[in-house]
XYZ file of C-alpha atoms in Angstrom:
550
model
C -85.147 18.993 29.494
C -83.600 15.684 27.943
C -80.913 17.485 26.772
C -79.942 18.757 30.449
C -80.304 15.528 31.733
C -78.132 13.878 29.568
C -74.833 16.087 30.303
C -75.931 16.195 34.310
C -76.328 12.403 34.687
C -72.577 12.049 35.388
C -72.700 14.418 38.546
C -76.404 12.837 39.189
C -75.149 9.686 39.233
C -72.460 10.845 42.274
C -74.681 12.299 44.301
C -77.082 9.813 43.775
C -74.623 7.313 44.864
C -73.537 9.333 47.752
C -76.927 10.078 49.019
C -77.830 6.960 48.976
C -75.328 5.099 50.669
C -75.765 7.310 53.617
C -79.089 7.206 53.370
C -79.869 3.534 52.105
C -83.315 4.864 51.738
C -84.753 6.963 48.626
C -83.790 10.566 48.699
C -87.349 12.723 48.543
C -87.537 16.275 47.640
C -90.321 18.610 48.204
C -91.971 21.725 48.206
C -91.934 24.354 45.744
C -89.039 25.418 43.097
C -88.134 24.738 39.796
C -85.843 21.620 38.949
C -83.256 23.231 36.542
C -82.966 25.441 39.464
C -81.844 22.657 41.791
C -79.655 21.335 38.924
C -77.890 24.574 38.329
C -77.184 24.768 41.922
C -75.344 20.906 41.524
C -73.849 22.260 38.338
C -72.067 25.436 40.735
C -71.271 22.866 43.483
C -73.045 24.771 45.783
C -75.045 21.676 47.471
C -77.209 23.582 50.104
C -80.510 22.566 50.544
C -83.315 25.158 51.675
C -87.146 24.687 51.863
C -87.320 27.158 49.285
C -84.785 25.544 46.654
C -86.815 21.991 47.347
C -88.793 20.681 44.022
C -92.730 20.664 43.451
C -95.043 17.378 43.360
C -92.439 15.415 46.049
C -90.353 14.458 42.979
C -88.290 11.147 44.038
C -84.303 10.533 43.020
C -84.172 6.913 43.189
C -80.549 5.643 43.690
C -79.617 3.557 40.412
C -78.792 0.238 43.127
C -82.686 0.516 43.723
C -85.675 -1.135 42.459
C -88.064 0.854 40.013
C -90.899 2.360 42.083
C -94.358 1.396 41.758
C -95.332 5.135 41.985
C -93.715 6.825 38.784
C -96.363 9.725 38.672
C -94.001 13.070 38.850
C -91.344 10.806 39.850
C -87.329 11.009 38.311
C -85.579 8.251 38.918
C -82.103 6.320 37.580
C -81.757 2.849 36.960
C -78.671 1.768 35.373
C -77.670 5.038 34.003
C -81.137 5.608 32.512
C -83.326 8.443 33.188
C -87.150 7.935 33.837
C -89.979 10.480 34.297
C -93.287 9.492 34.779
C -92.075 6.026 33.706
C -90.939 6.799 30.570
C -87.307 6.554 29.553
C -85.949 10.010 28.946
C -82.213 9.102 28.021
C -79.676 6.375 27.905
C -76.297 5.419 30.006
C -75.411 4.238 25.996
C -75.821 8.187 25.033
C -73.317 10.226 27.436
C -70.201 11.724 26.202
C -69.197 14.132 24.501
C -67.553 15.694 21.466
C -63.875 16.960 21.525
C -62.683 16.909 17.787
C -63.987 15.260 14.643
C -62.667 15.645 11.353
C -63.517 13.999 7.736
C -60.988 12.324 5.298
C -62.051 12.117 1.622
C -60.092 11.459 -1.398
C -57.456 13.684 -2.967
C -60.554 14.592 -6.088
C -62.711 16.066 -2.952
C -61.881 18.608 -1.040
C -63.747 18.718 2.761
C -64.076 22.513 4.440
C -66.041 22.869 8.315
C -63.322 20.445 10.038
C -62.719 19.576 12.850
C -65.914 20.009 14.921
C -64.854 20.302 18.867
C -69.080 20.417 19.950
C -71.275 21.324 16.605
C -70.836 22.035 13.304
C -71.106 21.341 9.526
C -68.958 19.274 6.818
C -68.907 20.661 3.375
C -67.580 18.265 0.770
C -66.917 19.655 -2.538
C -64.793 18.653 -5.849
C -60.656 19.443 -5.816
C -59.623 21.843 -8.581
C -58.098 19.919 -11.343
C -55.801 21.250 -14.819
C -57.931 21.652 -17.424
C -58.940 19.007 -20.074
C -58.534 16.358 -17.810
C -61.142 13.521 -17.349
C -62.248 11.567 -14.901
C -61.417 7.590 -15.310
C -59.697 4.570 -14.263
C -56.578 3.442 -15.352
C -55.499 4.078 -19.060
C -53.709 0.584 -19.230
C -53.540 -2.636 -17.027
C -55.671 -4.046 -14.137
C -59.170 -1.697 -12.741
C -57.582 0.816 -10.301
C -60.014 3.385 -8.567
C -60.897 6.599 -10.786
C -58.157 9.660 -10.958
C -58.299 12.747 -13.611
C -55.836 12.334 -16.299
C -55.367 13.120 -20.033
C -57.743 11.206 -22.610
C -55.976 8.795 -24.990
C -56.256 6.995 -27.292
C -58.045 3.898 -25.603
C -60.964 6.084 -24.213
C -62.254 6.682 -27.384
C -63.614 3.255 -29.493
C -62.464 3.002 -33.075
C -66.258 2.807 -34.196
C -68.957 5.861 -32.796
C -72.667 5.385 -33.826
C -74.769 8.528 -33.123
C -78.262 8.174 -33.443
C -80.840 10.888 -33.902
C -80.615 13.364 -36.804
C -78.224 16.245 -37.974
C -75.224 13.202 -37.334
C -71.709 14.395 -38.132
C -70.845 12.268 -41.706
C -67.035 11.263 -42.552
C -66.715 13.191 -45.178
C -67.590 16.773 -43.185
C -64.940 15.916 -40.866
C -61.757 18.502 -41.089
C -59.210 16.004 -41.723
C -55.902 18.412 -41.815
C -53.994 17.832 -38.760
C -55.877 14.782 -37.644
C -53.920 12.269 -35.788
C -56.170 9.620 -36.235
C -54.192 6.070 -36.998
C -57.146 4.030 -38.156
C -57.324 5.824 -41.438
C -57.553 2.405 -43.009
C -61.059 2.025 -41.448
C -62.812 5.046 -43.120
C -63.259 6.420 -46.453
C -60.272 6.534 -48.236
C -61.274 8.111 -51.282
C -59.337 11.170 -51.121
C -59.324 13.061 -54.305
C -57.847 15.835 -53.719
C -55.307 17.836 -51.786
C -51.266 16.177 -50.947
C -51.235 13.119 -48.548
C -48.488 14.689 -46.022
C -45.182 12.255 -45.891
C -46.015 11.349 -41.791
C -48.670 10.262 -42.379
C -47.726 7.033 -44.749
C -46.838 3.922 -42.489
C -43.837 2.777 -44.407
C -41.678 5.387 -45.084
C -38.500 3.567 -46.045
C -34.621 3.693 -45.331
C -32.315 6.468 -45.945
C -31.338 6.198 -49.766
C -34.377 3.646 -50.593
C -36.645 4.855 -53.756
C -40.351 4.162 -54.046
C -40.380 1.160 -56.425
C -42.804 -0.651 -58.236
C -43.887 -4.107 -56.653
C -45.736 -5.838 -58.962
C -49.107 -5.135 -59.052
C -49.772 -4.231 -54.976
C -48.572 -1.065 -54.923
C -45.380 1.044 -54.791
C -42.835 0.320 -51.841
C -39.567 1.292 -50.706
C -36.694 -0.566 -51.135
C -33.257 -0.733 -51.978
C -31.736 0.043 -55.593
C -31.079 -3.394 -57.685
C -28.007 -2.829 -59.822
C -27.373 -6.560 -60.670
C -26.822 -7.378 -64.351
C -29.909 -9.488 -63.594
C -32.433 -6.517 -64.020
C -30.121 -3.702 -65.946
C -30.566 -5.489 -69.321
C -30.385 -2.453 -71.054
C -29.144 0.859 -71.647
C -25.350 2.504 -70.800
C -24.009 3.496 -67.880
C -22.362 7.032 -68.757
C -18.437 7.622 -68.417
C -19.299 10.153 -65.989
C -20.156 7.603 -63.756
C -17.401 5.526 -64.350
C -14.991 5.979 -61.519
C -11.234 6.571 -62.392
C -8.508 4.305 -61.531
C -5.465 5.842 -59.900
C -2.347 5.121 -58.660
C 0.319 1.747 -59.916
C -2.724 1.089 -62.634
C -4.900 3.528 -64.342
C -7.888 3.184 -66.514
C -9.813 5.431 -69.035
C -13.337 6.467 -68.013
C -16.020 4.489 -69.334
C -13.950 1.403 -70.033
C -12.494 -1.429 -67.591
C -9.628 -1.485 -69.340
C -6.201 -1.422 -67.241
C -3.077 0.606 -68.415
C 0.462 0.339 -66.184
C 1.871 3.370 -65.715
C 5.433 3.880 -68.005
C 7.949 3.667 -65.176
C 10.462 5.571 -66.703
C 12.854 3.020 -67.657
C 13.846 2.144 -71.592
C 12.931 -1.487 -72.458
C 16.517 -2.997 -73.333
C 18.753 -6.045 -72.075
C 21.290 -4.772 -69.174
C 24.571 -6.887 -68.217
C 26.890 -9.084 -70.437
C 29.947 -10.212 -69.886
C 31.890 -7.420 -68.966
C 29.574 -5.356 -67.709
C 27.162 -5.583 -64.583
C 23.133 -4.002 -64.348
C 23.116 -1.235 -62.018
C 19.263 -1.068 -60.537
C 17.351 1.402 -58.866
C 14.240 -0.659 -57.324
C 11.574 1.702 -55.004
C 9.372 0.766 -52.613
C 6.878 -1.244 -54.283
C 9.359 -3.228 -56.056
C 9.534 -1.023 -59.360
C 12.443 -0.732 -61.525
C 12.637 3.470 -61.814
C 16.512 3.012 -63.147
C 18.679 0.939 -64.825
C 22.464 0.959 -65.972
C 25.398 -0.944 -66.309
C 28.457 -0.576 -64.672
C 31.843 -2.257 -67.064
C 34.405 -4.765 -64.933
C 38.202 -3.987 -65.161
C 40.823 -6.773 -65.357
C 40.348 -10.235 -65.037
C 36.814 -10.962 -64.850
C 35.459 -11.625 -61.365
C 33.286 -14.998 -62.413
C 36.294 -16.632 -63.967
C 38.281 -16.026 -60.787
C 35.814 -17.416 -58.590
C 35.284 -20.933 -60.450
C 39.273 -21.129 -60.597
C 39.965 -20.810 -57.324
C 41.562 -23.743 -54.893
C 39.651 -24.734 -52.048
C 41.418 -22.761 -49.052
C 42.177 -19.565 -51.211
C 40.881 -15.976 -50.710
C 40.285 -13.488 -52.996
C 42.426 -10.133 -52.467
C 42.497 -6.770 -53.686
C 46.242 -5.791 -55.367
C 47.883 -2.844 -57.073
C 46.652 -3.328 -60.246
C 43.910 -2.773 -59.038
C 42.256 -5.748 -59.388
C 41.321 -9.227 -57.455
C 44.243 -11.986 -57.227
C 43.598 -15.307 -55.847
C 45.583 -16.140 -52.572
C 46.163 -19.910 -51.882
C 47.528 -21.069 -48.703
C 50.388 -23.508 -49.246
C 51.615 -23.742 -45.229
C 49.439 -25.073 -42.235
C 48.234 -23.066 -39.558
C 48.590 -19.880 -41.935
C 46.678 -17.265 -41.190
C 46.152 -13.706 -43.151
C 47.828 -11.056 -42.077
C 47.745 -7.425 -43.378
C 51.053 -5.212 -43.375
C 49.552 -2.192 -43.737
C 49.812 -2.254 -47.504
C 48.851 -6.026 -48.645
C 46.983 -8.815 -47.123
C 49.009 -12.178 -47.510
C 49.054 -15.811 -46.186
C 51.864 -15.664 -42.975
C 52.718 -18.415 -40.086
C 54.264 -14.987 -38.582
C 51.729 -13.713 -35.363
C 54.108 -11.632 -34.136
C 51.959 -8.949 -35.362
C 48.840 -9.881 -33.236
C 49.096 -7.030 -30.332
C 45.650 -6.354 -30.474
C 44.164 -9.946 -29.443
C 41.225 -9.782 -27.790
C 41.876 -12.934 -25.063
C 37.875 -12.752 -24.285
C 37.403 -14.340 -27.576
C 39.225 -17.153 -27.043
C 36.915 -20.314 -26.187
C 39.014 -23.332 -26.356
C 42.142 -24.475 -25.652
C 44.266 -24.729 -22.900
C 47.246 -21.803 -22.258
C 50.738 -24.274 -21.330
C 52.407 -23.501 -18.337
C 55.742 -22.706 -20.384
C 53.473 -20.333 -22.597
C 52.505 -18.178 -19.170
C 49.385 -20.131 -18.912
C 47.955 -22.584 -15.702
C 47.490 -25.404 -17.685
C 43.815 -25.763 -16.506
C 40.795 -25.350 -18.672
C 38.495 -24.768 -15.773
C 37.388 -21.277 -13.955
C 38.463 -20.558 -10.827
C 36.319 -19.736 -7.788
C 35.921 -16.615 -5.636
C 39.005 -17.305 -3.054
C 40.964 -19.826 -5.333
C 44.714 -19.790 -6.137
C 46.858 -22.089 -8.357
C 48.892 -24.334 -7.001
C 51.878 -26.095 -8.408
C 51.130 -29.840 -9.796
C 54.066 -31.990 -10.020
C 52.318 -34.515 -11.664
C 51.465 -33.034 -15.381
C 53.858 -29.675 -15.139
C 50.114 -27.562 -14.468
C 48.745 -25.506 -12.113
C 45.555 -26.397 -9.808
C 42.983 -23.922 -8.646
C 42.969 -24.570 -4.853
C 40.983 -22.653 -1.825
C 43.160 -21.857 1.518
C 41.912 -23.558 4.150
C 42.816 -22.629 7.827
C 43.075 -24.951 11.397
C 39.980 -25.045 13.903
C 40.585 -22.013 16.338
C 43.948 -21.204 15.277
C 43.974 -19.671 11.824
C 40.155 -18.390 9.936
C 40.395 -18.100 6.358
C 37.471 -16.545 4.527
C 37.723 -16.769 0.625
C 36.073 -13.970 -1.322
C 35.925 -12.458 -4.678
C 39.196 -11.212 -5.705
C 40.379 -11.400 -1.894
C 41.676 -13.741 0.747
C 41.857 -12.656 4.533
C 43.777 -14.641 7.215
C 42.455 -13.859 11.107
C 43.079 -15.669 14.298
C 39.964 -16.697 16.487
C 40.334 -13.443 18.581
C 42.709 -10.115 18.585
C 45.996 -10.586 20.309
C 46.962 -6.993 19.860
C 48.399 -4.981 23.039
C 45.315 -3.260 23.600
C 43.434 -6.311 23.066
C 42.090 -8.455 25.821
C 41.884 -11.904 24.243
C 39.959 -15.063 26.402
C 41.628 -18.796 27.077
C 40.394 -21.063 28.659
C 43.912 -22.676 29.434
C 47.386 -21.687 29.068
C 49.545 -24.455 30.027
C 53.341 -24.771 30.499
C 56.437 -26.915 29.957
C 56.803 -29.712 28.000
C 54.228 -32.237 27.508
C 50.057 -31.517 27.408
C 50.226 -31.684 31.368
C 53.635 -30.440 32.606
C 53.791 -28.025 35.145
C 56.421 -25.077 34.799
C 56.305 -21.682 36.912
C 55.389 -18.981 34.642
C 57.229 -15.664 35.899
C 55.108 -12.715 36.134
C 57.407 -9.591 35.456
C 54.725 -6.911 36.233
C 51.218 -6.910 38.431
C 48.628 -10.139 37.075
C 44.961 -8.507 37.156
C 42.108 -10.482 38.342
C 38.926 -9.575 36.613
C 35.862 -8.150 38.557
C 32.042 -8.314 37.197
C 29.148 -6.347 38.504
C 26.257 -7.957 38.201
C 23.912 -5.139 39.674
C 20.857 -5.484 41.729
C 20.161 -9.529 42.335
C 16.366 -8.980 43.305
C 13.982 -12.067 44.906
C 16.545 -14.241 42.683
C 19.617 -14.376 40.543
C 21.486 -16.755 38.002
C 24.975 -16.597 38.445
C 27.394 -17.143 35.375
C 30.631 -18.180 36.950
C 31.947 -18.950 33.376
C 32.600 -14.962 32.687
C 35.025 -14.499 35.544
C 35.896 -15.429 39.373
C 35.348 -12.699 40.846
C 31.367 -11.156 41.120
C 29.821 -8.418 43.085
C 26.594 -8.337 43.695
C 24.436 -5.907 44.998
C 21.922 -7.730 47.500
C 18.012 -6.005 46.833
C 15.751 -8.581 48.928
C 15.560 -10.464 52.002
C 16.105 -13.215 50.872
C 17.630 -13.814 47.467
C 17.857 -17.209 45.993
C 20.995 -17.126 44.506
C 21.767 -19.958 41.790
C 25.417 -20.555 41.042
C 25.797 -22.120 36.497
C 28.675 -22.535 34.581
C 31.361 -23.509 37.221
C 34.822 -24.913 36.412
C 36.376 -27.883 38.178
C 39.086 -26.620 40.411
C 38.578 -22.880 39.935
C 38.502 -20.625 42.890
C 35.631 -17.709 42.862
C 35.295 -15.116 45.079
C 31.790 -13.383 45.832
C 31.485 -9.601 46.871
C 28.015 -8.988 48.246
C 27.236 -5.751 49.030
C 23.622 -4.449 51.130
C 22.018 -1.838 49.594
C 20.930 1.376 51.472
C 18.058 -0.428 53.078
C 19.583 -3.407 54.273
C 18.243 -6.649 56.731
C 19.488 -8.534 53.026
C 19.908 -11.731 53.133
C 20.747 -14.912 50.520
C 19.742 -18.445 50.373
C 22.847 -20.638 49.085
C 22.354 -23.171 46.746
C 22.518 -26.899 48.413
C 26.197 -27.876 46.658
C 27.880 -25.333 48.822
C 29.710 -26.798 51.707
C 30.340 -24.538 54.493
C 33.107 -24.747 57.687
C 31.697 -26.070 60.366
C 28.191 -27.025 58.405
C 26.655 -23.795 58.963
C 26.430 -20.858 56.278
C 27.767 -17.139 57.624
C 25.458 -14.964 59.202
C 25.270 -11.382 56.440
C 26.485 -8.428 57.530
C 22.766 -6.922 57.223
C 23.934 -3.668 57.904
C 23.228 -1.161 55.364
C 25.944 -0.485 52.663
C 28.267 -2.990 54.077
C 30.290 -5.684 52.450
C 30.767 -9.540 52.684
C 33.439 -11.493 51.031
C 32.721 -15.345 50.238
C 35.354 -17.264 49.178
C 34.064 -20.661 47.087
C 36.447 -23.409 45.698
C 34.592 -26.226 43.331
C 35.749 -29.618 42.876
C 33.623 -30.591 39.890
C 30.605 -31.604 42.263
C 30.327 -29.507 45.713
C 31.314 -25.526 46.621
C 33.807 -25.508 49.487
C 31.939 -22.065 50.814
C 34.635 -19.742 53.796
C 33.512 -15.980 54.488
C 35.028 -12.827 55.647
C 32.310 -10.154 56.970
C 31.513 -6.832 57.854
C 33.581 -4.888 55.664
């Protein structure tokens, strides 16, 4: 009965409310039935209400906004989400709810089976499998950590284990082959028998160290002392004497040094007529040794009686002769045959000029009579003064003649080409006799005036009237402020202004142009036409005359 109540006090509750707020009175319901038959009619949502479905003893719903009745004899009634029969509580508002998935979380040594339970159910919590020989425990070194299984070491087990009670294992009946116990030095070392394995001694040396003696606390490795210090005695054999090759040798078992016979007899060689002849290798040894005899005069004797100035030279004999120079300036000169003193340098046709340093060449000799180099461009030039010759650069005049000096060349060029085909620029030709005379100049053949199209002039145009007096222009927009540089005092410039295939162009003239009558032409704005202005400057103003329509 609690149980029901408890998962139907949600839809109680609603109706309740409902009821009641129609109502505002207690809802009463009589007559016979069963009350988990009423309940499992709410449950369905079928609400109808017969005299037959009504519930025995005039059991009373009290709305949960109402007071507690006095009367709680077979009564139900809801205060607050609490059930009440026959004034006792029944259940709580705190209890209602209910269960859609639980599960447990345990640590990675448990395992947890019976998870998750949706309405009822059972947790089983049992220990993970682990590897085998593994223990459980805290951290092996460092700060307390929570328990995991590992392997045991050596710090789980203390170096000391006292068992009490009787039958105790001794020291002594412990299997001690293979034990890899380090705190041997704790326990009973008398060990009387058997081979102490080599791994398991601490010190266990160097390569090459013997086990030595130390005096009393017992043998240790160490290195070999071969000092004359401690080998007071006994003979080290020849067999372990080693042998000395090479430049010096020695005998085995001595230290006793023997140079090697080079090969040469032991005997004085060179005298007076006579020379050593040497043969030396490469560590300075004498392997050979001769003399060679001297023919003739001998050399020495030659050289000490010589005259400062003189060479010694080869003759016919053959022997050395002693040449003294007895004329300045002499120089040696070989005929083919001989080598003798000669003032003659006829003979020189193979001088190599390059080698010559110093000195100056005469003008007389073919020379320039200058010590100095010359420059790329430079020339000599005649000086009256010493008889010499002066390197000198051509220069040319200011826009007449343009020299340009370069290496091995000079080139000569005018300011501009003045060939037939050429079409060279002036800005004055003049004629007759003085800077401003005036002479005709006959024209024997058709003068050319020179025409430049300037193209499209757009919103605006800058006219350059220094690249010829006569423009056309081709007029784009409506209108076009034309600007007028470069003029020349007294020139006469004629304008050809053309409309494009739109037309309606016009121009706005540039306040220095002075027009007949004070008033500037009306365009031809027909399209494709032509208008011919006609403008003659003075230095300062435009002197502006049209002809239109063309």
């Amino acid at each position: 009965m609690k149980l029901l109540l408890a998962h139907l006090l949600p839809v109680m509750d609603w109706v309740w409310a409902a009821l009641g707020t129609a109502l505002a009175v207690p809802l009463l319901i009589s007559g016979p039935g069963a009350l988990s038959s009423q309940v499992l009619r709410l449950l369905t949502r079928d609400n109808e209400w017969s005299g037959t479905q009504t519930f025995d003893n005039g059991t009373l719903l009290l709305d949960q906004a109402l007071a507690a009745p006095t009367d709680v004899t077979n009564r139900l009634y809801n205060i607050g989400g609490n059930i009440f029969w026959n004034g006792a509580l029944v259940t709580t508002a705190a209890g209602l709810g209910t269960v859609t998935s639980v599960d447990l979380t345990v640590p990675s040594i448990l395992t947890v089976t019976g998870g998750p339970v949706t309405s009822a159910g059972t947790f089983a919590v049992d220990l993970a499998t682990q590897a085998a020989n593994q223990i459980l425990s805290g951290p092996p070194t460092g700060a307390d950590d929570v328990p995991t299984f590992r392997g045991l070491v050596d710090a789980d087990i203390p170096d000391d284990i006292t068992i009490n009670g009787t039958s105790n294992v001794t020291w002594a009946s412990v299997n001690k082959a293979g034990s890899s116990l380090a705190d041997l030095a704790t326990k009973d070392a008398s060990v009387l028998s058997g081979l102490l394995a080599l791994v398991r001694i601490t010190d266990t040396g160097t390569a090459g160290q013997p086990l030595q003696s130390s005096g009393g606390a017992g043998p240790q490795y160490a290195a070999l002392n071969l000092s004359t210090a401690t080998n007071t005695s006994g003979t080290l054999p020849a067999a372990r004497m080693p042998a000395i090759t090479g430049d010096a040798t020695s005998s085995a078992g001595t230290v006793a040094l023997t140079l090697a016979n080079s090969g040469v007899a032991a005997a004085t060689y060179g005298s007076a007529s006579a020379v050593p002849v040497l043969t030396i290798d490469a560590k300075g040894r004498v392997t050979a040794a001769t003399t060679a005899s001297l023919t003739g005069t001998f050399l020495p004797s030659l050289i000490f009686g010589a005259a400062r100035g003189a060479a010694l030279i080869g003759n016919a004999t053959p022997q050395f002769a002693v040449l003294t120079p007895t004329v300045t300036g002499s120089i040696l000169r070989f005929d083919g045959t001989d080598t003798s003193w000669s003032t003659d340098g006829s003979g020189l046709t193979a001088l190599n000029a390059t080698q010559l340093t110093t000195g100056v060449a005469a003008v007389a000799r073919g020379g320039l009579g200058q010590g100095a180099s010359p420059t790329d461009g430079q020339i000599p030039i005649g000086k009256t003064a010493d008889g010499s010759y002066l390197p000198a650069t051509l220069t040319g005049t200011a826009n007449q003649v343009t020299v340009t000096n370069g290496a091995n060349s000079i080139t000569l060029s005018l300011p501009q080409s003045i060939a037939t085909a050429s079409a060279p620029q002036f800005a004055r030709i003049g004629a007759g006799t003085g800077p401003d005379a005036v002479a005709p100049i006959y024209a024997f053949g058709p003068i050319k005036r020179r025409i430049v199209s300037n193209g499209s002039s757009g919103a605006a145009f800058s006219l350059d009237l220094s690249t010829a007096d006569e423009h056309q222009l081709t007029l784009t927009a409506a209108p076009c402020v034309l600007t007028l540089n470069n003029p020349i005092a007294g020139a006469i410039y004629r304008l050809y202004l053309l409309q494009d295939g739109t037309g309606n162009r016009t121009v706005t003239w540039p306040a220095a142009v002075k027009w007949t009558a004070g008033t500037a032409p009306t365009l031809t704005t027909t399209a494709s036409k032509t208008d011919l202005i006609t403008l003659v400057y003075d230095g300062t103003s435009y002197f502006g005359s049209s002809s239109l329509n063309y």
